[in-house]
Short mmCIF file of C-alpha atoms in Angstrom, two decimals:
data_model
loop_
_atom_site.label_atom_id
_atom_site.label_comp_id
_atom_site.label_asym_id
_atom_site.label_seq_id
_atom_site.Cartn_x
_atom_site.Cartn_y
_atom_site.Cartn_z
CA MET H 608 0.00 -0.02 0.01
CA PRO H 609 1.56 3.36 -1.05
CA ALA H 610 1.88 5.92 1.66
CA LEU H 611 -0.90 8.29 2.57
CA ARG H 612 -0.48 11.61 0.88
CA TYR H 613 -0.11 14.75 3.08
CA LEU H 614 -1.57 17.82 1.26
CA THR H 615 -0.07 21.28 0.71
CA ALA H 616 -2.44 24.12 1.43
CA ALA H 617 -2.75 24.69 -2.36
CA LEU H 618 -3.77 21.07 -3.05
CA ALA H 619 -6.22 21.09 -0.17
CA GLN H 620 -7.87 24.17 -1.59
CA ALA H 621 -7.89 22.73 -5.09
CA ILE H 622 -9.54 19.44 -3.90
CA ASP H 623 -12.26 21.46 -2.12
CA ALA H 624 -12.88 23.50 -5.09
CA ARG H 625 -13.25 20.53 -7.38
CA LEU H 626 -15.48 18.68 -4.95
CA MET H 627 -17.84 21.64 -5.04
CA ALA H 628 -17.67 22.55 -8.70
CA PRO H 629 -21.12 21.92 -10.21
CA THR H 630 -19.75 20.03 -13.24
CA ASP H 631 -17.20 18.11 -11.21
CA GLY H 632 -17.77 16.86 -7.65
CA ALA H 633 -21.21 18.57 -7.60
CA PHE H 634 -21.24 18.71 -3.76
CA SER H 635 -22.77 21.65 -1.88
CA LEU H 636 -20.87 23.15 0.99
CA ASP H 637 -23.82 22.14 3.21
CA GLN H 638 -23.33 18.48 2.40
CA LEU H 639 -19.54 18.45 2.89
CA MET H 640 -19.78 20.46 6.14
CA GLU H 641 -22.47 18.19 7.51
CA LEU H 642 -20.40 15.08 6.83
CA ALA H 643 -17.23 16.69 8.13
CA GLY H 644 -18.83 17.97 11.34
CA LEU H 645 -20.51 14.62 11.96
CA ALA H 646 -17.16 12.88 11.58
CA VAL H 647 -15.57 15.30 14.06
CA ALA H 648 -18.36 14.71 16.58
CA GLN H 649 -18.03 10.92 16.15
CA ALA H 650 -14.26 11.07 16.65
CA LEU H 651 -14.69 13.14 19.82
CA ALA H 652 -17.36 10.68 21.05
CA ALA H 653 -14.92 7.82 20.37
CA ASP H 654 -12.09 9.36 22.43
CA TYR H 655 -13.90 11.33 25.16
CA THR H 656 -16.70 9.14 26.43
CA LEU H 657 -19.71 10.04 28.44
CA PRO H 658 -20.24 10.71 31.32
CA LYS H 659 -16.49 11.39 32.10
CA TYR H 660 -16.24 14.04 29.35
CA THR H 661 -19.65 15.73 29.17
CA ARG H 662 -18.81 19.44 28.80
CA VAL H 663 -17.19 20.21 25.44
CA LEU H 664 -15.94 23.74 24.70
CA VAL H 665 -16.40 24.03 20.95
CA CYS H 666 -14.21 26.88 19.62
CA CYS H 667 -15.09 27.98 16.17
CA GLY H 668 -13.27 30.27 13.68
CA PRO H 669 -14.96 32.46 11.18
CA GLY H 670 -14.39 30.30 8.13
CA ASN H 671 -15.46 26.86 6.94
CA GLN H 672 -13.69 25.07 9.77
CA GLY H 673 -15.79 27.03 12.20
CA GLY H 674 -18.81 25.70 10.33
CA ASP H 675 -17.49 22.19 10.79
CA GLY H 676 -17.29 23.00 14.52
CA LEU H 677 -20.86 24.24 14.62
CA VAL H 678 -22.11 21.09 12.93
CA ALA H 679 -20.08 19.03 15.38
CA ALA H 680 -21.50 20.89 18.36
CA ARG H 681 -25.01 20.17 17.14
CA HIS H 682 -24.32 16.46 16.75
CA LEU H 683 -22.64 16.32 20.17
CA ALA H 684 -25.72 17.82 21.71
CA HIS H 685 -27.83 15.08 20.14
CA PHE H 686 -25.30 12.49 21.38
CA GLY H 687 -25.91 13.66 24.95
CA TYR H 688 -22.89 15.97 25.41
CA GLU H 689 -23.19 19.47 26.80
CA PRO H 690 -21.31 21.63 24.27
CA THR H 691 -20.63 25.32 24.87
CA LEU H 692 -19.81 27.46 21.83
CA TYR H 693 -17.09 30.09 21.69
CA MET H 694 -16.77 31.99 18.45
CA PRO H 695 -14.21 34.85 18.93
CA LYS H 696 -15.11 36.12 15.47
CA PRO H 697 -18.31 34.64 14.09
CA GLY H 698 -18.54 34.05 10.40
CA ASN H 699 -20.66 36.22 8.10
CA LYS H 700 -21.76 33.69 5.51
CA ASP H 701 -25.38 32.66 5.39
CA ILE H 702 -24.49 29.04 6.02
CA TYR H 703 -22.61 30.00 9.19
CA LYS H 704 -25.61 31.86 10.53
CA ARG H 705 -27.93 28.99 9.76
CA LEU H 706 -25.60 26.58 11.55
CA GLU H 707 -25.51 28.91 14.56
CA LYS H 708 -29.28 29.15 14.60
CA GLN H 709 -29.38 25.31 14.64
CA CYS H 710 -27.30 25.33 17.77
CA VAL H 711 -29.42 28.05 19.34
CA ASN H 712 -32.48 25.67 18.70
CA LEU H 713 -30.75 23.03 20.84
CA SER H 714 -30.19 25.56 23.63
CA ILE H 715 -26.38 25.27 23.23
CA PRO H 716 -24.91 28.08 25.36
CA ARG H 717 -22.34 30.49 24.01
CA LEU H 718 -19.50 32.43 25.55
CA THR H 719 -19.25 35.90 24.15
CA THR H 720 -16.23 37.47 25.68
CA LEU H 721 -12.60 36.63 26.40
CA GLU H 722 -13.42 37.15 30.07
CA GLU H 723 -16.09 34.48 29.91
CA LEU H 724 -13.59 32.12 28.28
CA ARG H 725 -11.01 32.81 30.93
CA HIS H 726 -13.61 32.25 33.60
CA THR H 727 -15.00 28.92 32.24
CA LEU H 728 -11.39 27.64 31.83
CA SER H 729 -10.24 28.75 35.29
CA ALA H 730 -13.41 27.40 36.90
CA GLN H 731 -12.69 23.98 35.34
CA ALA H 732 -16.15 24.14 33.89
CA GLN H 733 -15.18 22.22 30.74
CA ASP H 734 -13.92 18.65 30.19
CA VAL H 735 -12.54 18.89 26.69
CA ILE H 736 -11.81 21.50 24.04
CA LEU H 737 -12.78 21.05 20.42
CA ASP H 738 -10.47 23.29 18.43
CA ALA H 739 -12.09 24.39 15.10
CA LEU H 740 -10.57 27.79 14.98
CA PHE H 741 -8.19 27.76 12.02
CA GLY H 742 -8.27 25.53 9.00
CA PHE H 743 -5.86 24.76 6.19
CA SER H 744 -5.82 28.26 4.88
CA PHE H 745 -4.11 29.63 8.03
CA LEU H 746 -0.43 30.48 7.51
CA GLY H 747 0.18 32.87 10.44
CA PRO H 748 0.91 35.03 12.31
CA VAL H 749 -1.90 35.03 14.90
CA ARG H 750 -4.05 38.17 14.88
CA ALA H 751 -6.33 39.51 17.68
CA PRO H 752 -8.55 38.24 19.17
CA PHE H 753 -7.03 34.82 18.50
CA SER H 754 -3.68 35.94 19.88
CA ALA H 755 -5.30 36.04 23.29
CA VAL H 756 -7.45 33.04 22.80
CA LEU H 757 -4.91 30.43 21.72
CA PRO H 758 -2.61 30.82 24.76
CA LEU H 759 -5.57 30.58 27.08
CA LEU H 760 -6.73 27.33 25.49
CA ARG H 761 -3.23 25.86 25.54
CA ASP H 762 -2.54 26.90 29.14
CA SER H 763 -5.87 25.40 30.35
CA ARG H 764 -4.21 22.01 29.95
CA LEU H 765 -7.59 20.52 29.06
CA PRO H 766 -7.64 17.55 26.66
CA MET H 767 -8.01 18.92 23.17
CA LEU H 768 -9.23 17.65 19.81
CA SER H 769 -8.18 19.68 16.81
CA VAL H 770 -9.76 19.68 13.35
CA ASP H 771 -7.53 19.30 10.32
CA ILE H 772 -4.57 21.39 11.67
CA PRO H 773 -4.09 22.46 15.32
CA SER H 774 -4.82 26.14 15.42
CA GLY H 775 -1.72 28.25 15.07
CA TRP H 776 0.34 25.43 13.41
CA HIS H 777 1.61 26.24 9.94
CA VAL H 778 -0.45 24.16 7.54
CA GLU H 779 2.72 22.93 5.82
CA ASP H 780 5.53 23.43 8.31
CA GLY H 781 3.68 22.09 11.33
CA PRO H 782 4.09 23.19 14.97
CA VAL H 783 5.64 26.57 15.33
CA ARG H 784 5.75 28.87 18.36
CA LEU H 785 2.74 31.13 18.39
CA GLN H 786 3.57 34.58 17.21
CA SER H 787 1.22 37.57 17.13
CA ASP H 788 1.02 39.84 14.07
CA GLU H 789 2.81 42.40 16.20
CA GLY H 790 5.80 40.13 16.46
CA GLU H 791 5.13 39.07 20.09
CA ASP H 792 6.10 35.57 21.09
CA LEU H 793 3.02 33.95 22.57
CA GLY H 794 4.62 30.69 23.66
CA PRO H 795 4.65 27.09 22.33
CA ALA H 796 2.18 25.64 19.83
CA LEU H 797 -0.99 23.87 20.82
CA ASP H 798 -0.49 20.22 21.62
CA PRO H 799 -3.82 18.41 21.02
CA GLU H 800 -4.23 14.78 22.14
CA VAL H 801 -6.44 14.04 19.21
CA LEU H 802 -6.55 15.24 15.56
CA VAL H 803 -9.31 14.75 12.99
CA SER H 804 -8.01 15.37 9.45
CA LEU H 805 -10.65 15.92 6.83
CA THR H 806 -10.46 14.58 3.32
CA ALA H 807 -6.75 13.87 3.62
CA PRO H 808 -4.14 15.01 6.17
CA LYS H 809 -2.19 18.18 5.69
CA LEU H 810 1.62 18.42 5.39
CA GLY H 811 1.94 20.21 8.74
CA VAL H 812 0.69 17.22 10.72
CA LYS H 813 3.06 14.71 9.18
CA GLY H 814 5.04 14.38 12.40
CA TYR H 815 1.91 14.51 14.70
CA LYS H 816 2.18 11.77 17.32
CA GLY H 817 -1.22 11.85 19.01
CA ARG H 818 -4.37 9.91 18.13
CA HIS H 819 -5.26 10.67 14.55
CA TRP H 820 -8.55 10.23 12.73
CA LEU H 821 -9.49 10.68 9.20
CA GLY H 822 -12.94 11.85 8.23
CA GLY H 823 -14.74 13.15 5.09
CA ARG H 824 -15.81 9.93 3.47
CA PHE H 825 -17.04 11.60 0.28
CA VAL H 826 -13.94 11.70 -2.06
CA PRO H 827 -14.75 9.71 -5.22
CA PRO H 828 -12.08 6.98 -5.73
CA THR H 829 -11.43 8.35 -9.21
CA MET H 830 -10.41 11.70 -7.73
CA ALA H 831 -8.49 10.02 -4.90
CA ARG H 832 -6.47 8.09 -7.53
CA GLU H 833 -5.89 11.19 -9.67
CA TRP H 834 -4.49 13.04 -6.60
CA GLU H 835 -2.71 9.93 -5.37
CA LEU H 836 -4.23 10.34 -1.91
CA ASN H 837 -3.84 6.66 -0.95
CA LEU H 838 -6.66 6.92 1.62
CA PRO H 839 -7.14 4.02 4.01
CA GLU H 840 -10.35 1.97 3.99
CA TYR H 841 -13.05 3.19 6.28
CA PRO H 842 -14.57 0.36 8.33
CA GLY H 843 -18.17 -0.68 7.49
CA GLY H 844 -20.57 2.30 7.49
CA GLN H 845 -18.30 4.44 9.62
CA GLN H 846 -17.55 8.09 8.79
CA ILE H 847 -14.10 8.00 10.52
CA VAL H 848 -11.01 5.75 10.32
CA GLU H 849 -8.06 5.84 12.57
CA LEU H 850 -4.69 6.48 11.08
CA PRO H 851 -1.56 4.66 12.34
CA ARG H 852 0.27 6.58 15.03
CA GLN H 853 3.57 8.03 13.95
CA GLY H 854 6.44 6.26 15.57
CA ALA H 855 4.31 3.38 16.67
CA LEU H 856 5.85 -0.11 15.98
CA MET U 1473 -42.51 6.57 28.41
CA PRO U 1474 -45.41 7.92 26.33
CA ALA U 1475 -46.04 6.11 23.02
CA LEU U 1476 -44.22 7.16 19.90
CA ARG U 1477 -46.37 9.37 17.74
CA TYR U 1478 -47.29 8.30 14.20
CA LEU U 1479 -47.65 11.32 11.93
CA THR U 1480 -50.34 12.33 9.54
CA ALA U 1481 -49.24 13.40 6.08
CA ALA U 1482 -50.14 17.02 7.09
CA LEU U 1483 -48.04 16.96 10.27
CA ALA U 1484 -45.11 15.33 8.44
CA GLN U 1485 -45.25 18.13 5.94
CA ALA U 1486 -45.56 20.82 8.62
CA ILE U 1487 -42.53 19.36 10.48
CA ASP U 1488 -40.45 19.40 7.32
CA ALA U 1489 -41.46 23.00 6.56
CA ARG U 1490 -40.52 24.18 10.03
CA LEU U 1491 -37.23 22.40 10.07
CA MET U 1492 -36.34 24.25 6.87
CA ALA U 1493 -37.82 27.67 7.73
CA PRO U 1494 -34.87 30.11 7.97
CA THR U 1495 -36.12 31.70 11.15
CA ASP U 1496 -37.18 28.38 12.76
CA GLY U 1497 -35.24 25.10 12.18
CA ALA U 1498 -32.87 26.84 9.76
CA PHE U 1499 -31.82 23.53 8.10
CA SER U 1500 -31.10 23.40 4.39
CA LEU U 1501 -32.65 20.60 2.34
CA ASP U 1502 -29.09 19.51 1.56
CA GLN U 1503 -28.36 18.95 5.24
CA LEU U 1504 -31.56 17.01 6.03
CA MET U 1505 -31.28 14.86 2.89
CA GLU U 1506 -27.66 14.03 3.59
CA LEU U 1507 -28.41 12.91 7.14
CA ALA U 1508 -31.59 11.05 6.05
CA GLY U 1509 -29.77 9.22 3.17
CA LEU U 1510 -26.84 8.34 5.42
CA ALA U 1511 -29.27 6.85 7.99
CA VAL U 1512 -30.95 4.81 5.23
CA ALA U 1513 -27.62 3.48 4.02
CA GLN U 1514 -26.56 2.60 7.52
CA ALA U 1515 -29.81 0.71 8.24
CA LEU U 1516 -29.41 -1.23 4.99
CA ALA U 1517 -25.82 -2.01 5.93
CA ALA U 1518 -27.04 -3.26 9.41
CA ASP U 1519 -29.56 -5.65 7.92
CA TYR U 1520 -28.03 -6.67 4.56
CA THR U 1521 -24.40 -7.40 5.25
CA LEU U 1522 -21.52 -7.74 2.84
CA PRO U 1523 -20.64 -9.91 1.00
CA LYS U 1524 -23.96 -11.79 0.93
CA TYR U 1525 -25.88 -8.68 -0.08
CA THR U 1526 -23.61 -6.73 -2.35
CA ARG U 1527 -25.86 -5.65 -5.24
CA VAL U 1528 -28.43 -3.08 -4.21
CA LEU U 1529 -31.12 -1.87 -6.62
CA VAL U 1530 -31.80 1.69 -5.48
CA CYS U 1531 -35.19 2.83 -6.84
CA CYS U 1532 -35.68 6.65 -6.58
CA GLY U 1533 -38.82 8.63 -7.17
CA PRO U 1534 -38.81 12.21 -8.49
CA GLY U 1535 -39.27 13.99 -5.12
CA ASN U 1536 -37.33 14.42 -1.92
CA GLN U 1537 -37.51 10.72 -1.11
CA GLY U 1538 -35.75 9.95 -4.39
CA GLY U 1539 -33.03 12.43 -3.18
CA ASP U 1540 -32.71 10.48 0.03
CA GLY U 1541 -32.29 7.38 -2.12
CA LEU U 1542 -29.56 8.99 -4.22
CA VAL U 1543 -27.67 9.99 -0.99
CA ALA U 1544 -28.07 6.42 0.24
CA ALA U 1545 -26.75 5.00 -3.04
CA ARG U 1546 -23.66 7.17 -2.77
CA HIS U 1547 -22.91 6.17 0.81
CA LEU U 1548 -23.52 2.50 0.06
CA ALA U 1549 -20.96 2.74 -2.74
CA HIS U 1550 -18.49 4.13 -0.21
CA PHE U 1551 -19.32 1.32 2.15
CA GLY U 1552 -18.37 -1.30 -0.45
CA TYR U 1553 -21.82 -2.15 -1.90
CA GLU U 1554 -22.54 -2.22 -5.59
CA PRO U 1555 -25.64 -0.02 -5.97
CA THR U 1556 -27.52 0.34 -9.27
CA LEU U 1557 -29.85 3.23 -9.68
CA TYR U 1558 -33.30 3.09 -11.20
CA MET U 1559 -35.18 6.37 -11.54
CA PRO U 1560 -38.37 5.76 -13.52
CA LYS U 1561 -39.00 9.55 -13.50
CA PRO U 1562 -35.96 11.49 -12.47
CA GLY U 1563 -36.48 14.70 -10.44
CA ASN U 1564 -36.07 18.13 -11.93
CA LYS U 1565 -34.74 20.08 -8.97
CA ASP U 1566 -31.17 21.25 -8.91
CA ILE U 1567 -30.34 19.33 -5.75
CA TYR U 1568 -31.66 16.12 -7.46
CA LYS U 1569 -29.33 16.67 -10.44
CA ARG U 1570 -26.36 17.35 -8.19
CA LEU U 1571 -27.03 14.16 -6.23
CA GLU U 1572 -27.33 12.20 -9.49
CA LYS U 1573 -23.96 13.64 -10.64
CA GLN U 1574 -22.34 12.57 -7.34
CA CYS U 1575 -23.48 9.04 -8.14
CA VAL U 1576 -22.14 9.22 -11.71
CA ASN U 1577 -18.77 10.23 -10.18
CA LEU U 1578 -18.74 7.01 -8.24
CA SER U 1579 -19.51 5.07 -11.50
CA ILE U 1580 -22.83 3.83 -10.08
CA PRO U 1581 -24.60 2.28 -13.02
CA ARG U 1582 -28.17 3.18 -13.90
CA LEU U 1583 -31.06 1.34 -15.47
CA THR U 1584 -32.92 3.54 -17.82
CA THR U 1585 -35.90 1.45 -19.13
CA LEU U 1586 -38.57 -0.81 -17.74
CA GLU U 1587 -37.09 -3.55 -19.91
CA GLU U 1588 -33.70 -3.17 -18.20
CA LEU U 1589 -35.45 -3.35 -14.81
CA ARG U 1590 -37.31 -6.48 -15.86
CA HIS U 1591 -34.09 -8.03 -17.08
CA THR U 1592 -32.03 -7.35 -13.98
CA LEU U 1593 -34.79 -8.73 -11.78
CA SER U 1594 -35.37 -11.83 -13.82
CA ALA U 1595 -31.64 -12.46 -14.16
CA GLN U 1596 -31.37 -12.33 -10.34
CA ALA U 1597 -28.69 -9.70 -10.74
CA GLN U 1598 -29.64 -7.84 -7.57
CA ASP U 1599 -29.56 -8.97 -3.97
CA VAL U 1600 -31.77 -6.36 -2.31
CA ILE U 1601 -34.10 -3.54 -3.26
CA LEU U 1602 -33.94 -0.09 -1.71
CA ASP U 1603 -37.41 1.43 -2.25
CA ALA U 1604 -37.21 5.20 -2.20
CA LEU U 1605 -39.91 5.81 -4.78
CA PHE U 1606 -42.84 7.39 -2.92
CA GLY U 1607 -42.62 9.42 0.25
CA PHE U 1608 -45.21 10.77 2.70
CA SER U 1609 -46.98 12.94 0.15
CA PHE U 1610 -48.20 9.86 -1.86
CA LEU U 1611 -51.85 9.19 -1.50
CA GLY U 1612 -52.58 7.07 -4.54
CA PRO U 1613 -53.61 5.82 -7.06
CA VAL U 1614 -50.43 4.66 -8.78
CA ARG U 1615 -49.69 6.36 -12.11
CA ALA U 1616 -47.49 5.28 -15.05
CA PRO U 1617 -44.62 4.46 -15.07
CA PHE U 1618 -44.90 3.39 -11.46
CA SER U 1619 -47.93 1.25 -12.16
CA ALA U 1620 -45.62 -1.14 -14.08
CA VAL U 1621 -42.65 -0.74 -11.74
CA LEU U 1622 -44.23 -1.54 -8.36
CA PRO U 1623 -45.65 -4.96 -9.35
CA LEU U 1624 -42.28 -5.93 -10.92
CA LEU U 1625 -40.46 -5.05 -7.65
CA ARG U 1626 -43.01 -6.87 -5.54
CA ASP U 1627 -43.06 -9.95 -7.70
CA SER U 1628 -39.21 -10.20 -7.76
CA ARG U 1629 -39.47 -11.51 -4.17
CA LEU U 1630 -36.16 -9.85 -3.44
CA PRO U 1631 -35.59 -8.63 0.07
CA MET U 1632 -36.67 -4.99 0.28
CA LEU U 1633 -36.02 -2.00 2.51
CA SER U 1634 -38.46 0.82 2.12
CA VAL U 1635 -37.95 4.51 3.20
CA ASP U 1636 -40.61 6.16 5.33
CA ILE U 1637 -43.63 4.48 3.71
CA PRO U 1638 -43.57 1.38 1.46
CA SER U 1639 -44.27 2.70 -2.02
CA GLY U 1640 -47.94 2.44 -2.93
CA TRP U 1641 -49.08 2.24 0.71
CA HIS U 1642 -51.44 5.00 1.75
CA VAL U 1643 -49.44 7.28 4.06
CA GLU U 1644 -52.21 7.24 6.68
CA ASP U 1645 -54.28 4.12 5.90
CA GLY U 1646 -51.32 1.80 5.39
CA PRO U 1647 -51.13 -1.23 3.01
CA VAL U 1648 -53.77 -1.14 0.35
CA ARG U 1649 -53.98 -3.14 -2.87
CA LEU U 1650 -52.14 -1.36 -5.65
CA GLN U 1651 -54.51 0.38 -8.00
CA SER U 1652 -53.61 2.30 -11.17
CA ASP U 1653 -55.09 5.64 -11.97
CA GLU U 1654 -57.08 3.86 -14.63
CA GLY U 1655 -58.78 1.77 -11.97
CA GLU U 1656 -56.82 -1.36 -12.70
CA ASP U 1657 -56.15 -3.63 -9.79
CA LEU U 1658 -52.33 -4.24 -9.72
CA GLY U 1659 -52.30 -6.81 -6.93
CA PRO U 1660 -51.23 -6.70 -3.30
CA ALA U 1661 -49.20 -4.04 -1.59
CA LEU U 1662 -45.39 -4.17 -1.29
CA ASP U 1663 -44.24 -6.14 1.75
CA PRO U 1664 -40.76 -4.86 2.70
CA GLU U 1665 -38.67 -6.83 5.25
CA VAL U 1666 -37.21 -3.50 6.60
CA LEU U 1667 -38.54 -0.03 6.99
CA VAL U 1668 -36.61 3.17 7.70
CA SER U 1669 -38.85 5.94 9.04
CA LEU U 1670 -37.47 9.41 8.87
CA THR U 1671 -37.95 12.05 11.60
CA ALA U 1672 -40.94 10.08 13.01
CA PRO U 1673 -43.03 7.22 11.67
CA LYS U 1674 -46.10 7.86 9.61
CA LEU U 1675 -49.60 6.70 10.51
CA GLY U 1676 -49.72 4.25 7.63
CA VAL U 1677 -46.93 2.07 9.13
CA LYS U 1678 -48.51 1.74 12.60
CA GLY U 1679 -49.27 -1.95 12.00
CA TYR U 1680 -45.99 -2.65 10.20
CA LYS U 1681 -44.49 -5.90 11.49
CA GLY U 1682 -41.03 -6.07 9.93
CA ARG U 1683 -37.78 -4.67 11.18
CA HIS U 1684 -38.22 -0.99 11.72
CA TRP U 1685 -35.52 1.65 12.03
CA LEU U 1686 -35.87 5.34 12.83
CA GLY U 1687 -33.41 7.89 11.25
CA GLY U 1688 -33.21 11.65 10.99
CA ARG U 1689 -31.40 12.58 14.18
CA PHE U 1690 -31.81 16.24 13.75
CA VAL U 1691 -35.12 17.22 15.41
CA PRO U 1692 -34.51 19.72 18.22
CA PRO U 1693 -35.92 18.29 21.51
CA THR U 1694 -37.99 21.51 21.95
CA MET U 1695 -39.77 20.80 18.66
CA ALA U 1696 -40.10 17.09 19.45
CA ARG U 1697 -41.81 18.03 22.75
CA GLU U 1698 -44.01 20.60 21.05
CA TRP U 1699 -45.26 17.95 18.57
CA GLU U 1700 -45.31 15.22 21.30
CA LEU U 1701 -43.23 12.94 18.99
CA ASN U 1702 -41.89 10.87 21.97
CA LEU U 1703 -38.87 9.78 20.01
CA PRO U 1704 -36.69 6.99 21.42
CA GLU U 1705 -33.07 7.64 22.38
CA TYR U 1706 -30.55 7.02 19.63
CA PRO U 1707 -27.57 5.01 20.86
CA GLY U 1708 -24.24 6.82 21.22
CA GLY U 1709 -23.24 8.58 18.05
CA GLN U 1710 -25.51 6.51 15.79
CA GLN U 1711 -27.78 8.02 13.16
CA ILE U 1712 -30.36 5.17 13.42
CA VAL U 1713 -32.28 3.54 16.25
CA GLU U 1714 -34.34 0.38 16.03
CA LEU U 1715 -37.98 0.60 16.98
CA PRO U 1716 -39.67 -2.25 18.89
CA ARG U 1717 -41.36 -4.74 16.55
CA GLN U 1718 -45.13 -4.61 16.57
CA GLY U 1719 -46.66 -7.65 18.21
CA ALA U 1720 -43.28 -8.67 19.78
CA LEU U 1721 -43.50 -9.59 23.43
#
């Protein structure tokens, strides 16, 4: 079996674009986001079981990865978890607002200020963090308000599951010290216990040593061959598959 | 636990409309159809396991239930099944065409004529039928081309899984002899082994005695309470839950 391919940011973007092109993959963003977010929720449920890990702080960025996070929060609520949303900079797109509304309909609470974030973390009022802040288009440095958010999440020492690329990591170069856009050193990179790569893993997580899931079971095999993704087989009707741990014998 | 509610056609329609109203449920049709079709595929995979049941004839009507069938066909192909599509009257909506294209991208073959349907059934070239022809808006009688299709499917004696309401059944009155719109008696109703109800079961399947799954894990509990649906708990992160068999002790 040829090795799994790790994607550059450019290839990840090209794949997304082709999956959603009407005369090509023909998927809607709604479909892909729903399947991605469901996969993330199922991975979290596989690793952080109820009732030990009930309270999930779901941190969503303004882009499509934030949308995946909102979908995951909704599914987690249906699964019996108690998600809390934190969107330091909510997205403007219509789909984002609809996904937010779906969470409101489930009475999922939301933190609105950095102070509330600091308080919930220091009060140990969360059991696990779902990091859906930055996706594969993030290249750094970290701008406000995220320059305050990321160190808080990291320093909470809560177990963390990141989507696609841990927020603040360089999508191709991997873990780098957090640096603000004003040149301030914000300390070490996030160190999530669990990672859920979507569609295919990105170059920056090639050396990632934690538990690693793959989700996004929607890539047509013809496209996977064309791009030489060499995806593993998903088991049965599952939406996630575990990738071998780096460095494991 | 109060009894599960069986929906009239009018209530089923009202629930769908509210789930998709922008200021209410805020779901897109793409989202609901994706989750419904995935649930159908997972129910089929639970009952008709590989490799014994590899070849699935997925029969899709022109409406939203046909869309659920197209989504299910796609997921089944990813699960390792060999679906074949049969759409006696393909839908016209944009979403329907996109879902068709997604199946083309997976090289899912398609029967285009009644003659091809007759041939594949008489050649025993299919292992199980997925009936996604008519949904909860069907009230009868059966018009062409379905007046020829339904008897062929029934008389094939292949195991069958129906979505929401077995095609040709009255959505509220249940199994009735098939009757064409020209008054012709087309014989007994379909008799599927497995049924997948979506959102909540319909009145017409209240006496159904086969294996019965519920899918559509997206109804907010506040809405479920308002409508007194009394839905069962889904297990863990599953998208389907089995309903107790009628008449079972």
